[in-house]
C-alpha cells in the first residue's frame, strides 16, 4: 500500500511540462502523468488535475507560431487546444480505468456566492462518484487566465473550492531557490517554507516562461493563498511525473510550503 499522507490532492501542470518547445503535446509525459494520478487514485487518495497547455497546443495545431500572441489570439487558440488536451486525457485516463470530467472555471466565481457554491457542488459530486476532474481556465471567454498568474492562481482557487489538503505545482523548475538558478550557479533550493514573507517573495523574482504565463512569483502568491486556508503546497519539477508518489508520501521533493494551522 502507498503510504499517502493526503486525502485529496490537486496537481497543477504547466504548459512547459506538457508540451514540447514547438507547442505540440508531450504525449509520453501526459500518459505518465495519467498513469501516476490513476495509481494514486487507486490507492485511495482523490485527485484533481489542473492542466495548462491549451493555448500552446491550439497554436501548434494551426501553425500559429509568432510570439507574443495577442490576447484575442490566445483565446481562440485555447478553444482549439482545450479539446485536443481533453481528447488525449480521456484516452490516457480511460486506458488506466478512470473517468475524467472537464471543469472550465473563471476566477470571477470567487466574487459571488452562487457560482462558488455551484463549483463546490460539482467538484464534490464528481469526486464522490470516483471521477477525476480536469480543470482549466475558461480562456476563450475570460482574459484572467492568460494574463498574470494564469493557472498558478487558478490552481490555488481549485484547491480551496475542492477542499483539498495538498496542492502540487509541477513546473519546469525543481522548486524555489534563494536566487534565480538560471542565472546563478550557486543558487540553493529552499526545502521548506513556514512563513511566506517579503524575503520569500524577493527570492521569487518575476518572469514566467515564453509559452506559459506563470513564473515563481505567481506560484508564491498561490502558496500564500492556500497555506492561509490550511492547505499544504509543493512546487516541484514535473519532468518525471513519478515524483508525485514521493511528494504524496511527504518525502521532501521540491519546496514544501507548510499550511497554517
Ligand atoms: N490556461 C492556459 C492554457 O491552458 C494556461 C495559463 C497558464 O499557463 O498558466 O494554455
PDB file of C-alpha atoms and ligand atoms in Angstrom:
ATOM      1  CA  UNK A   1       0.000   0.000   0.000  1.00  0.00           C
ATOM      2  CA  UNK A   2       1.207   3.505  -0.749  1.00  0.00           C
ATOM      3  CA  UNK A   3       1.597   5.474   2.432  1.00  0.00           C
ATOM      4  CA  UNK A   4      -0.050   8.675   1.219  1.00  0.00           C
ATOM      5  CA  UNK A   5      -0.443  11.464   3.740  1.00  0.00           C
ATOM      6  CA  UNK A   6      -3.269  13.280   1.991  1.00  0.00           C
ATOM      7  CA  UNK A   7      -6.940  12.621   1.250  1.00  0.00           C
ATOM      8  CA  UNK A   8      -7.426  14.967  -1.688  1.00  0.00           C
ATOM      9  CA  UNK A   9      -4.617  16.275  -3.883  1.00  0.00           C
ATOM     10  CA  UNK A  10      -4.807  18.952  -6.569  1.00  0.00           C
ATOM     11  CA  UNK A  11      -1.998  18.670  -9.131  1.00  0.00           C
ATOM     12  CA  UNK A  12      -1.308  21.619 -11.423  1.00  0.00           C
ATOM     13  CA  UNK A  13       0.817  21.024 -14.500  1.00  0.00           C
ATOM     14  CA  UNK A  14       2.207  23.886 -16.571  1.00  0.00           C
ATOM     15  CA  UNK A  15       2.449  24.341 -20.318  1.00  0.00           C
ATOM     16  CA  UNK A  16       6.221  23.882 -20.372  1.00  0.00           C
ATOM     17  CA  UNK A  17       5.794  20.456 -18.752  1.00  0.00           C
ATOM     18  CA  UNK A  18       3.018  19.286 -21.070  1.00  0.00           C
ATOM     19  CA  UNK A  19       4.302  20.477 -24.423  1.00  0.00           C
ATOM     20  CA  UNK A  20       7.475  20.437 -26.477  1.00  0.00           C
ATOM     21  CA  UNK A  21       9.155  23.709 -27.421  1.00  0.00           C
ATOM     22  CA  UNK A  22       7.146  23.741 -30.651  1.00  0.00           C
ATOM     23  CA  UNK A  23       3.909  23.673 -28.617  1.00  0.00           C
ATOM     24  CA  UNK A  24       2.848  20.150 -29.557  1.00  0.00           C
ATOM     25  CA  UNK A  25       1.701  17.896 -26.719  1.00  0.00           C
ATOM     26  CA  UNK A  26       4.338  15.781 -24.997  1.00  0.00           C
ATOM     27  CA  UNK A  27       2.228  12.633 -25.115  1.00  0.00           C
ATOM     28  CA  UNK A  28       4.701  10.446 -23.287  1.00  0.00           C
ATOM     29  CA  UNK A  29       4.695  12.805 -20.328  1.00  0.00           C
ATOM     30  CA  UNK A  30       0.915  13.215 -20.412  1.00  0.00           C
ATOM     31  CA  UNK A  31       0.470   9.468 -20.377  1.00  0.00           C
ATOM     32  CA  UNK A  32       2.919   9.050 -17.491  1.00  0.00           C
ATOM     33  CA  UNK A  33       1.048  11.733 -15.577  1.00  0.00           C
ATOM     34  CA  UNK A  34      -2.272   9.987 -16.227  1.00  0.00           C
ATOM     35  CA  UNK A  35      -0.775   6.683 -15.087  1.00  0.00           C
ATOM     36  CA  UNK A  36       0.629   8.080 -11.827  1.00  0.00           C
ATOM     37  CA  UNK A  37      -2.535  10.019 -10.970  1.00  0.00           C
ATOM     38  CA  UNK A  38      -4.674   6.958 -11.729  1.00  0.00           C
ATOM     39  CA  UNK A  39      -2.458   4.856  -9.490  1.00  0.00           C
ATOM     40  CA  UNK A  40      -2.582   7.366  -6.631  1.00  0.00           C
ATOM     41  CA  UNK A  41      -6.357   7.388  -7.051  1.00  0.00           C
ATOM     42  CA  UNK A  42      -6.405   3.587  -6.953  1.00  0.00           C
ATOM     43  CA  UNK A  43      -4.556   3.697  -3.656  1.00  0.00           C
ATOM     44  CA  UNK A  44      -7.432   5.664  -2.120  1.00  0.00           C
ATOM     45  CA  UNK A  45      -6.469   9.343  -2.457  1.00  0.00           C
ATOM     46  CA  UNK A  46      -8.733  11.609  -4.513  1.00  0.00           C
ATOM     47  CA  UNK A  47      -7.068  13.626  -7.252  1.00  0.00           C
ATOM     48  CA  UNK A  48      -7.922  16.736  -9.239  1.00  0.00           C
ATOM     49  CA  UNK A  49      -5.816  17.817 -12.217  1.00  0.00           C
ATOM     50  CA  UNK A  50      -5.388  21.472 -13.232  1.00  0.00           C
ATOM     51  CA  UNK A  51      -3.896  21.408 -16.700  1.00  0.00           C
ATOM     52  CA  UNK A  52      -2.472  24.221 -18.798  1.00  0.00           C
ATOM     53  CA  UNK A  53      -1.331  23.712 -22.353  1.00  0.00           C
ATOM     54  CA  UNK A  54      -4.488  24.626 -24.263  1.00  0.00           C
ATOM     55  CA  UNK A  55      -3.153  27.807 -25.850  1.00  0.00           C
ATOM     56  CA  UNK A  56       0.172  26.250 -26.862  1.00  0.00           C
ATOM     57  CA  UNK A  57      -1.451  23.082 -28.223  1.00  0.00           C
ATOM     58  CA  UNK A  58      -4.029  25.084 -30.181  1.00  0.00           C
ATOM     59  CA  UNK A  59      -1.383  27.339 -31.687  1.00  0.00           C
ATOM     60  CA  UNK A  60       0.744  24.353 -32.688  1.00  0.00           C
ATOM     61  CA  UNK A  61      -2.272  22.710 -34.267  1.00  0.00           C
ATOM     62  CA  UNK A  62      -2.950  25.619 -36.637  1.00  0.00           C
ATOM     63  CA  UNK A  63       0.740  26.560 -37.038  1.00  0.00           C
ATOM     64  CA  UNK A  64       0.385  29.953 -35.391  1.00  0.00           C
ATOM     65  CA  UNK A  65       3.989  30.371 -34.451  1.00  0.00           C
ATOM     66  CA  UNK A  66       4.568  34.027 -33.656  1.00  0.00           C
ATOM     67  CA  UNK A  67       5.247  35.303 -30.137  1.00  0.00           C
ATOM     68  CA  UNK A  68       3.791  37.061 -28.368  1.00  0.00           C
ATOM     69  CA  UNK A  69       0.235  36.249 -29.402  1.00  0.00           C
ATOM     70  CA  UNK A  70      -2.452  38.854 -28.797  1.00  0.00           C
ATOM     71  CA  UNK A  71      -4.945  38.086 -26.038  1.00  0.00           C
ATOM     72  CA  UNK A  72      -7.646  37.500 -28.631  1.00  0.00           C
ATOM     73  CA  UNK A  73      -5.447  35.038 -30.499  1.00  0.00           C
ATOM     74  CA  UNK A  74      -4.713  33.220 -27.247  1.00  0.00           C
ATOM     75  CA  UNK A  75      -8.424  32.962 -26.511  1.00  0.00           C
ATOM     76  CA  UNK A  76      -9.061  31.496 -29.948  1.00  0.00           C
ATOM     77  CA  UNK A  77      -6.114  29.075 -29.627  1.00  0.00           C
ATOM     78  CA  UNK A  78      -7.439  27.902 -26.267  1.00  0.00           C
ATOM     79  CA  UNK A  79     -10.699  26.879 -27.946  1.00  0.00           C
ATOM     80  CA  UNK A  80      -8.746  24.602 -30.281  1.00  0.00           C
ATOM     81  CA  UNK A  81      -6.204  23.299 -27.786  1.00  0.00           C
ATOM     82  CA  UNK A  82      -8.604  22.605 -24.921  1.00  0.00           C
ATOM     83  CA  UNK A  83     -10.491  19.970 -26.882  1.00  0.00           C
ATOM     84  CA  UNK A  84      -7.227  18.398 -28.012  1.00  0.00           C
ATOM     85  CA  UNK A  85      -5.983  18.275 -24.419  1.00  0.00           C
ATOM     86  CA  UNK A  86      -9.174  16.644 -23.197  1.00  0.00           C
ATOM     87  CA  UNK A  87      -9.220  14.144 -26.046  1.00  0.00           C
ATOM     88  CA  UNK A  88      -5.781  12.940 -25.006  1.00  0.00           C
ATOM     89  CA  UNK A  89      -6.551  12.933 -21.280  1.00  0.00           C
ATOM     90  CA  UNK A  90      -9.763  10.971 -21.921  1.00  0.00           C
ATOM     91  CA  UNK A  91      -7.795   8.410 -23.835  1.00  0.00           C
ATOM     92  CA  UNK A  92      -4.957   8.077 -21.310  1.00  0.00           C
ATOM     93  CA  UNK A  93      -7.065   8.069 -18.145  1.00  0.00           C
ATOM     94  CA  UNK A  94      -9.616   5.646 -19.568  1.00  0.00           C
ATOM     95  CA  UNK A  95      -6.701   3.393 -20.524  1.00  0.00           C
ATOM     96  CA  UNK A  96      -5.887   3.267 -16.809  1.00  0.00           C
ATOM     97  CA  UNK A  97      -9.518   2.634 -15.871  1.00  0.00           C
ATOM     98  CA  UNK A  98     -10.613   6.120 -14.839  1.00  0.00           C
ATOM     99  CA  UNK A  99     -13.341   8.521 -15.885  1.00  0.00           C
ATOM    100  CA  UNK A 100     -12.480  12.198 -16.210  1.00  0.00           C
ATOM    101  CA  UNK A 101     -14.741  15.269 -16.168  1.00  0.00           C
ATOM    102  CA  UNK A 102     -13.848  18.683 -17.554  1.00  0.00           C
ATOM    103  CA  UNK A 103     -14.421  21.836 -15.492  1.00  0.00           C
ATOM    104  CA  UNK A 104     -13.659  25.197 -17.101  1.00  0.00           C
ATOM    105  CA  UNK A 105     -13.571  27.924 -14.471  1.00  0.00           C
ATOM    106  CA  UNK A 106     -13.121  31.666 -14.361  1.00  0.00           C
ATOM    107  CA  UNK A 107     -11.647  33.357 -11.333  1.00  0.00           C
ATOM    108  CA  UNK A 108     -14.779  35.504 -11.029  1.00  0.00           C
ATOM    109  CA  UNK A 109     -16.512  32.568  -9.309  1.00  0.00           C
ATOM    110  CA  UNK A 110     -14.777  33.860  -6.190  1.00  0.00           C
ATOM    111  CA  UNK A 111     -16.749  37.091  -6.288  1.00  0.00           C
ATOM    112  CA  UNK A 112     -20.210  35.639  -5.904  1.00  0.00           C
ATOM    113  CA  UNK A 113     -21.649  33.049  -3.586  1.00  0.00           C
ATOM    114  CA  UNK A 114     -23.733  31.199  -6.188  1.00  0.00           C
ATOM    115  CA  UNK A 115     -21.096  30.226  -8.788  1.00  0.00           C
ATOM    116  CA  UNK A 116     -18.652  29.384  -5.965  1.00  0.00           C
ATOM    117  CA  UNK A 117     -21.229  27.059  -4.412  1.00  0.00           C
ATOM    118  CA  UNK A 118     -22.044  25.544  -7.809  1.00  0.00           C
ATOM    119  CA  UNK A 119     -18.372  24.802  -8.457  1.00  0.00           C
ATOM    120  CA  UNK A 120     -18.060  23.316  -4.974  1.00  0.00           C
ATOM    121  CA  UNK A 121     -21.026  21.040  -5.574  1.00  0.00           C
ATOM    122  CA  UNK A 122     -19.682  19.908  -8.946  1.00  0.00           C
ATOM    123  CA  UNK A 123     -16.263  19.020  -7.505  1.00  0.00           C
ATOM    124  CA  UNK A 124     -17.685  17.157  -4.551  1.00  0.00           C
ATOM    125  CA  UNK A 125     -20.203  15.242  -6.669  1.00  0.00           C
ATOM    126  CA  UNK A 126     -17.591  14.199  -9.239  1.00  0.00           C
ATOM    127  CA  UNK A 127     -15.126  13.167  -6.543  1.00  0.00           C
ATOM    128  CA  UNK A 128     -17.782  11.202  -4.681  1.00  0.00           C
ATOM    129  CA  UNK A 129     -18.530   9.334  -7.925  1.00  0.00           C
ATOM    130  CA  UNK A 130     -14.852   8.474  -8.309  1.00  0.00           C
ATOM    131  CA  UNK A 131     -14.330  10.771 -11.295  1.00  0.00           C
ATOM    132  CA  UNK A 132     -11.065  12.689 -11.821  1.00  0.00           C
ATOM    133  CA  UNK A 133     -11.900  16.365 -12.501  1.00  0.00           C
ATOM    134  CA  UNK A 134      -9.631  18.082 -15.031  1.00  0.00           C
ATOM    135  CA  UNK A 135      -9.695  21.849 -14.756  1.00  0.00           C
ATOM    136  CA  UNK A 136      -8.547  24.764 -16.863  1.00  0.00           C
ATOM    137  CA  UNK A 137      -9.452  28.416 -17.028  1.00  0.00           C
ATOM    138  CA  UNK A 138     -12.266  29.127 -19.464  1.00  0.00           C
ATOM    139  CA  UNK A 139      -9.781  31.102 -21.531  1.00  0.00           C
ATOM    140  CA  UNK A 140     -11.992  31.654 -24.568  1.00  0.00           C
ATOM    141  CA  UNK A 141     -14.410  33.794 -22.586  1.00  0.00           C
ATOM    142  CA  UNK A 142     -12.082  35.197 -19.923  1.00  0.00           C
ATOM    143  CA  UNK A 143      -8.848  37.148 -20.006  1.00  0.00           C
ATOM    144  CA  UNK A 144      -7.855  36.382 -16.421  1.00  0.00           C
ATOM    145  CA  UNK A 145      -6.177  33.061 -17.018  1.00  0.00           C
ATOM    146  CA  UNK A 146      -3.871  34.121 -19.787  1.00  0.00           C
ATOM    147  CA  UNK A 147      -2.692  37.227 -18.013  1.00  0.00           C
ATOM    148  CA  UNK A 148      -0.550  37.318 -14.847  1.00  0.00           C
ATOM    149  CA  UNK A 149      -0.781  34.236 -12.700  1.00  0.00           C
ATOM    150  CA  UNK A 150      -2.741  32.054 -15.070  1.00  0.00           C
ATOM    151  CA  UNK A 151      -3.203  28.536 -13.857  1.00  0.00           C
ATOM    152  CA  UNK A 152      -0.923  29.023 -10.838  1.00  0.00           C
ATOM    153  CA  UNK A 153      -3.579  31.311  -9.412  1.00  0.00           C
ATOM    154  CA  UNK A 154      -6.396  29.130 -10.723  1.00  0.00           C
ATOM    155  CA  UNK A 155      -4.929  26.045  -9.040  1.00  0.00           C
ATOM    156  CA  UNK A 156      -4.965  27.833  -5.680  1.00  0.00           C
ATOM    157  CA  UNK A 157      -8.627  28.581  -6.180  1.00  0.00           C
ATOM    158  CA  UNK A 158      -9.312  24.969  -7.189  1.00  0.00           C
ATOM    159  CA  UNK A 159      -7.542  23.669  -4.092  1.00  0.00           C
ATOM    160  CA  UNK A 160      -9.829  25.803  -1.935  1.00  0.00           C
ATOM    161  CA  UNK A 161     -13.101  25.192  -3.748  1.00  0.00           C
ATOM    162  CA  UNK A 162     -12.473  21.432  -3.864  1.00  0.00           C
ATOM    163  CA  UNK A 163     -11.389  21.247  -0.185  1.00  0.00           C
ATOM    164  CA  UNK A 164      -8.021  19.676  -0.981  1.00  0.00           C
ATOM    165  CA  UNK A 165      -5.334  19.155   1.644  1.00  0.00           C
ATOM    166  CA  UNK A 166      -2.370  19.378  -0.776  1.00  0.00           C
ATOM    167  CA  UNK A 167      -1.685  21.411  -3.915  1.00  0.00           C
ATOM    168  CA  UNK A 168       1.239  20.254  -6.044  1.00  0.00           C
ATOM    169  CA  UNK A 169       2.502  22.711  -8.653  1.00  0.00           C
ATOM    170  CA  UNK A 170       4.531  20.804 -11.251  1.00  0.00           C
ATOM    171  CA  UNK A 171       6.681  23.112 -13.311  1.00  0.00           C
ATOM    172  CA  UNK A 172       9.964  23.199 -15.242  1.00  0.00           C
ATOM    173  CA  UNK A 173      11.936  24.157 -12.137  1.00  0.00           C
ATOM    174  CA  UNK A 174      12.860  21.971  -9.131  1.00  0.00           C
ATOM    175  CA  UNK A 175      11.475  24.334  -6.500  1.00  0.00           C
ATOM    176  CA  UNK A 176      12.026  27.779  -5.005  1.00  0.00           C
ATOM    177  CA  UNK A 177      15.672  28.897  -4.996  1.00  0.00           C
ATOM    178  CA  UNK A 178      17.223  31.676  -2.933  1.00  0.00           C
ATOM    179  CA  UNK A 179      18.091  33.357  -6.249  1.00  0.00           C
ATOM    180  CA  UNK A 180      17.386  32.649  -9.905  1.00  0.00           C
ATOM    181  CA  UNK A 181      19.108  29.287 -10.617  1.00  0.00           C
ATOM    182  CA  UNK A 182      19.099  30.001 -14.357  1.00  0.00           C
ATOM    183  CA  UNK A 183      21.455  32.902 -13.749  1.00  0.00           C
ATOM    184  CA  UNK A 184      23.298  31.891 -10.567  1.00  0.00           C
ATOM    185  CA  UNK A 185      25.182  28.620 -10.337  1.00  0.00           C
ATOM    186  CA  UNK A 186      25.396  28.856  -6.566  1.00  0.00           C
ATOM    187  CA  UNK A 187      21.617  29.215  -6.082  1.00  0.00           C
ATOM    188  CA  UNK A 188      20.329  26.977  -3.282  1.00  0.00           C
ATOM    189  CA  UNK A 189      16.883  25.371  -3.255  1.00  0.00           C
ATOM    190  CA  UNK A 190      14.697  26.051  -0.232  1.00  0.00           C
ATOM    191  CA  UNK A 191      13.276  22.753   1.076  1.00  0.00           C
ATOM    192  CA  UNK A 192      10.638  24.068   3.435  1.00  0.00           C
ATOM    193  CA  UNK A 193       8.885  27.404   3.872  1.00  0.00           C
ATOM    194  CA  UNK A 194       6.925  28.202   7.006  1.00  0.00           C
ATOM    195  CA  UNK A 195       6.151  31.898   6.615  1.00  0.00           C
ATOM    196  CA  UNK A 196       5.675  33.456   3.197  1.00  0.00           C
ATOM    197  CA  UNK A 197       7.114  36.898   3.852  1.00  0.00           C
ATOM    198  CA  UNK A 198       8.850  39.625   1.805  1.00  0.00           C
ATOM    199  CA  UNK A 199      12.110  37.677   1.867  1.00  0.00           C
ATOM    200  CA  UNK A 200      10.421  34.722   0.144  1.00  0.00           C
ATOM    201  CA  UNK A 201       8.784  36.992  -2.447  1.00  0.00           C
ATOM    202  CA  UNK A 202      12.175  38.603  -3.119  1.00  0.00           C
ATOM    203  CA  UNK A 203      13.600  35.154  -3.948  1.00  0.00           C
ATOM    204  CA  UNK A 204      10.790  34.557  -6.444  1.00  0.00           C
ATOM    205  CA  UNK A 205      11.690  37.303  -8.921  1.00  0.00           C
ATOM    206  CA  UNK A 206       9.111  37.922 -11.647  1.00  0.00           C
ATOM    207  CA  UNK A 207       9.186  36.218 -15.020  1.00  0.00           C
ATOM    208  CA  UNK A 208       7.472  33.150 -16.361  1.00  0.00           C
ATOM    209  CA  UNK A 209       8.332  31.084 -19.412  1.00  0.00           C
ATOM    210  CA  UNK A 210       7.733  32.132 -23.008  1.00  0.00           C
ATOM    211  CA  UNK A 211       4.856  29.728 -23.559  1.00  0.00           C
ATOM    212  CA  UNK A 212       3.281  29.571 -20.114  1.00  0.00           C
ATOM    213  CA  UNK A 213       2.159  32.552 -18.082  1.00  0.00           C
ATOM    214  CA  UNK A 214       3.238  31.615 -14.564  1.00  0.00           C
ATOM    215  CA  UNK A 215       6.629  32.309 -13.061  1.00  0.00           C
ATOM    216  CA  UNK A 216       7.760  31.882  -9.482  1.00  0.00           C
ATOM    217  CA  UNK A 217       6.039  34.986  -8.152  1.00  0.00           C
ATOM    218  CA  UNK A 218       2.606  33.709  -9.153  1.00  0.00           C
ATOM    219  CA  UNK A 219       3.421  30.363  -7.547  1.00  0.00           C
ATOM    220  CA  UNK A 220       4.422  32.000  -4.275  1.00  0.00           C
ATOM    221  CA  UNK A 221       1.243  34.077  -4.283  1.00  0.00           C
ATOM    222  CA  UNK A 222      -0.704  30.866  -4.811  1.00  0.00           C
ATOM    223  CA  UNK A 223       1.214  29.259  -1.943  1.00  0.00           C
ATOM    224  CA  UNK A 224       0.297  32.175   0.301  1.00  0.00           C
ATOM    225  CA  UNK A 225      -3.407  31.836  -0.501  1.00  0.00           C
ATOM    226  CA  UNK A 226      -3.600  28.094   0.008  1.00  0.00           C
ATOM    227  CA  UNK A 227      -1.425  27.826   3.105  1.00  0.00           C
ATOM    228  CA  UNK A 228      -3.545  30.531   4.743  1.00  0.00           C
ATOM    229  CA  UNK A 229      -6.531  28.306   4.005  1.00  0.00           C
ATOM    230  CA  UNK A 230      -4.806  25.402   5.785  1.00  0.00           C
ATOM    231  CA  UNK A 231      -3.694  23.590   2.615  1.00  0.00           C
ATOM    232  CA  UNK A 232      -0.093  22.460   2.079  1.00  0.00           C
ATOM    233  CA  UNK A 233       1.647  23.193  -1.213  1.00  0.00           C
ATOM    234  CA  UNK A 234       4.660  21.763  -3.020  1.00  0.00           C
ATOM    235  CA  UNK A 235       6.486  23.238  -6.014  1.00  0.00           C
ATOM    236  CA  UNK A 236       8.429  20.552  -7.887  1.00  0.00           C
ATOM    237  CA  UNK A 237       9.759  19.642 -11.307  1.00  0.00           C
ATOM    238  CA  UNK A 238       7.188  17.876 -13.482  1.00  0.00           C
ATOM    239  CA  UNK A 239       9.726  16.371 -15.867  1.00  0.00           C
ATOM    240  CA  UNK A 240       9.147  12.970 -14.310  1.00  0.00           C
ATOM    241  CA  UNK A 241       5.548  12.748 -13.022  1.00  0.00           C
ATOM    242  CA  UNK A 242       6.587   9.800 -10.787  1.00  0.00           C
ATOM    243  CA  UNK A 243       7.821  12.399  -8.262  1.00  0.00           C
ATOM    244  CA  UNK A 244       4.153  12.692  -7.313  1.00  0.00           C
ATOM    245  CA  UNK A 245       4.456   9.417  -5.377  1.00  0.00           C
ATOM    246  CA  UNK A 246       7.214  10.795  -3.190  1.00  0.00           C
ATOM    247  CA  UNK A 247       5.509  14.155  -2.787  1.00  0.00           C
ATOM    248  CA  UNK A 248       2.265  12.492  -1.719  1.00  0.00           C
ATOM    249  CA  UNK A 249       4.226  10.464   0.807  1.00  0.00           C
ATOM    250  CA  UNK A 250       5.851  13.594   2.237  1.00  0.00           C
ATOM    251  CA  UNK A 251       9.343  12.629   1.117  1.00  0.00           C
ATOM    252  CA  UNK A 252      10.781  16.123   0.766  1.00  0.00           C
ATOM    253  CA  UNK A 253      10.816  16.625  -3.004  1.00  0.00           C
ATOM    254  CA  UNK A 254      10.877  20.241  -4.247  1.00  0.00           C
ATOM    255  CA  UNK A 255       9.850  23.087  -1.957  1.00  0.00           C
ATOM    256  CA  UNK A 256       7.199  22.420   0.694  1.00  0.00           C
ATOM    257  CA  UNK A 257       5.010  25.252   1.978  1.00  0.00           C
ATOM    258  CA  UNK A 258       3.569  24.386   5.367  1.00  0.00           C
ATOM    259  CA  UNK A 259      -0.148  25.005   5.900  1.00  0.00           C
ATOM    260  CA  UNK A 260      -1.217  27.487   8.566  1.00  0.00           C
ATOM    261  CA  UNK A 261      -2.962  25.696  11.348  1.00  0.00           C
TER     262      UNK A 261
HETATM  263  N1  LIG B   1      -4.989  28.345 -19.337  1.00  0.00           N
HETATM  264  C1  LIG B   1      -3.843  28.489 -20.192  1.00  0.00           C
HETATM  265  C2  LIG B   1      -3.742  27.316 -21.161  1.00  0.00           C
HETATM  266  O1  LIG B   1      -4.369  26.306 -20.984  1.00  0.00           O
HETATM  267  C3  LIG B   1      -2.575  28.489 -19.424  1.00  0.00           C
HETATM  268  C4  LIG B   1      -2.369  29.591 -18.472  1.00  0.00           C
HETATM  269  C5  LIG B   1      -1.034  29.325 -17.770  1.00  0.00           C
HETATM  270  O2  LIG B   1      -0.063  28.952 -18.442  1.00  0.00           O
HETATM  271  O3  LIG B   1      -0.980  29.461 -16.571  1.00  0.00           O
HETATM  272  O4  LIG B   1      -2.991  27.401 -22.118  1.00  0.00           O
END
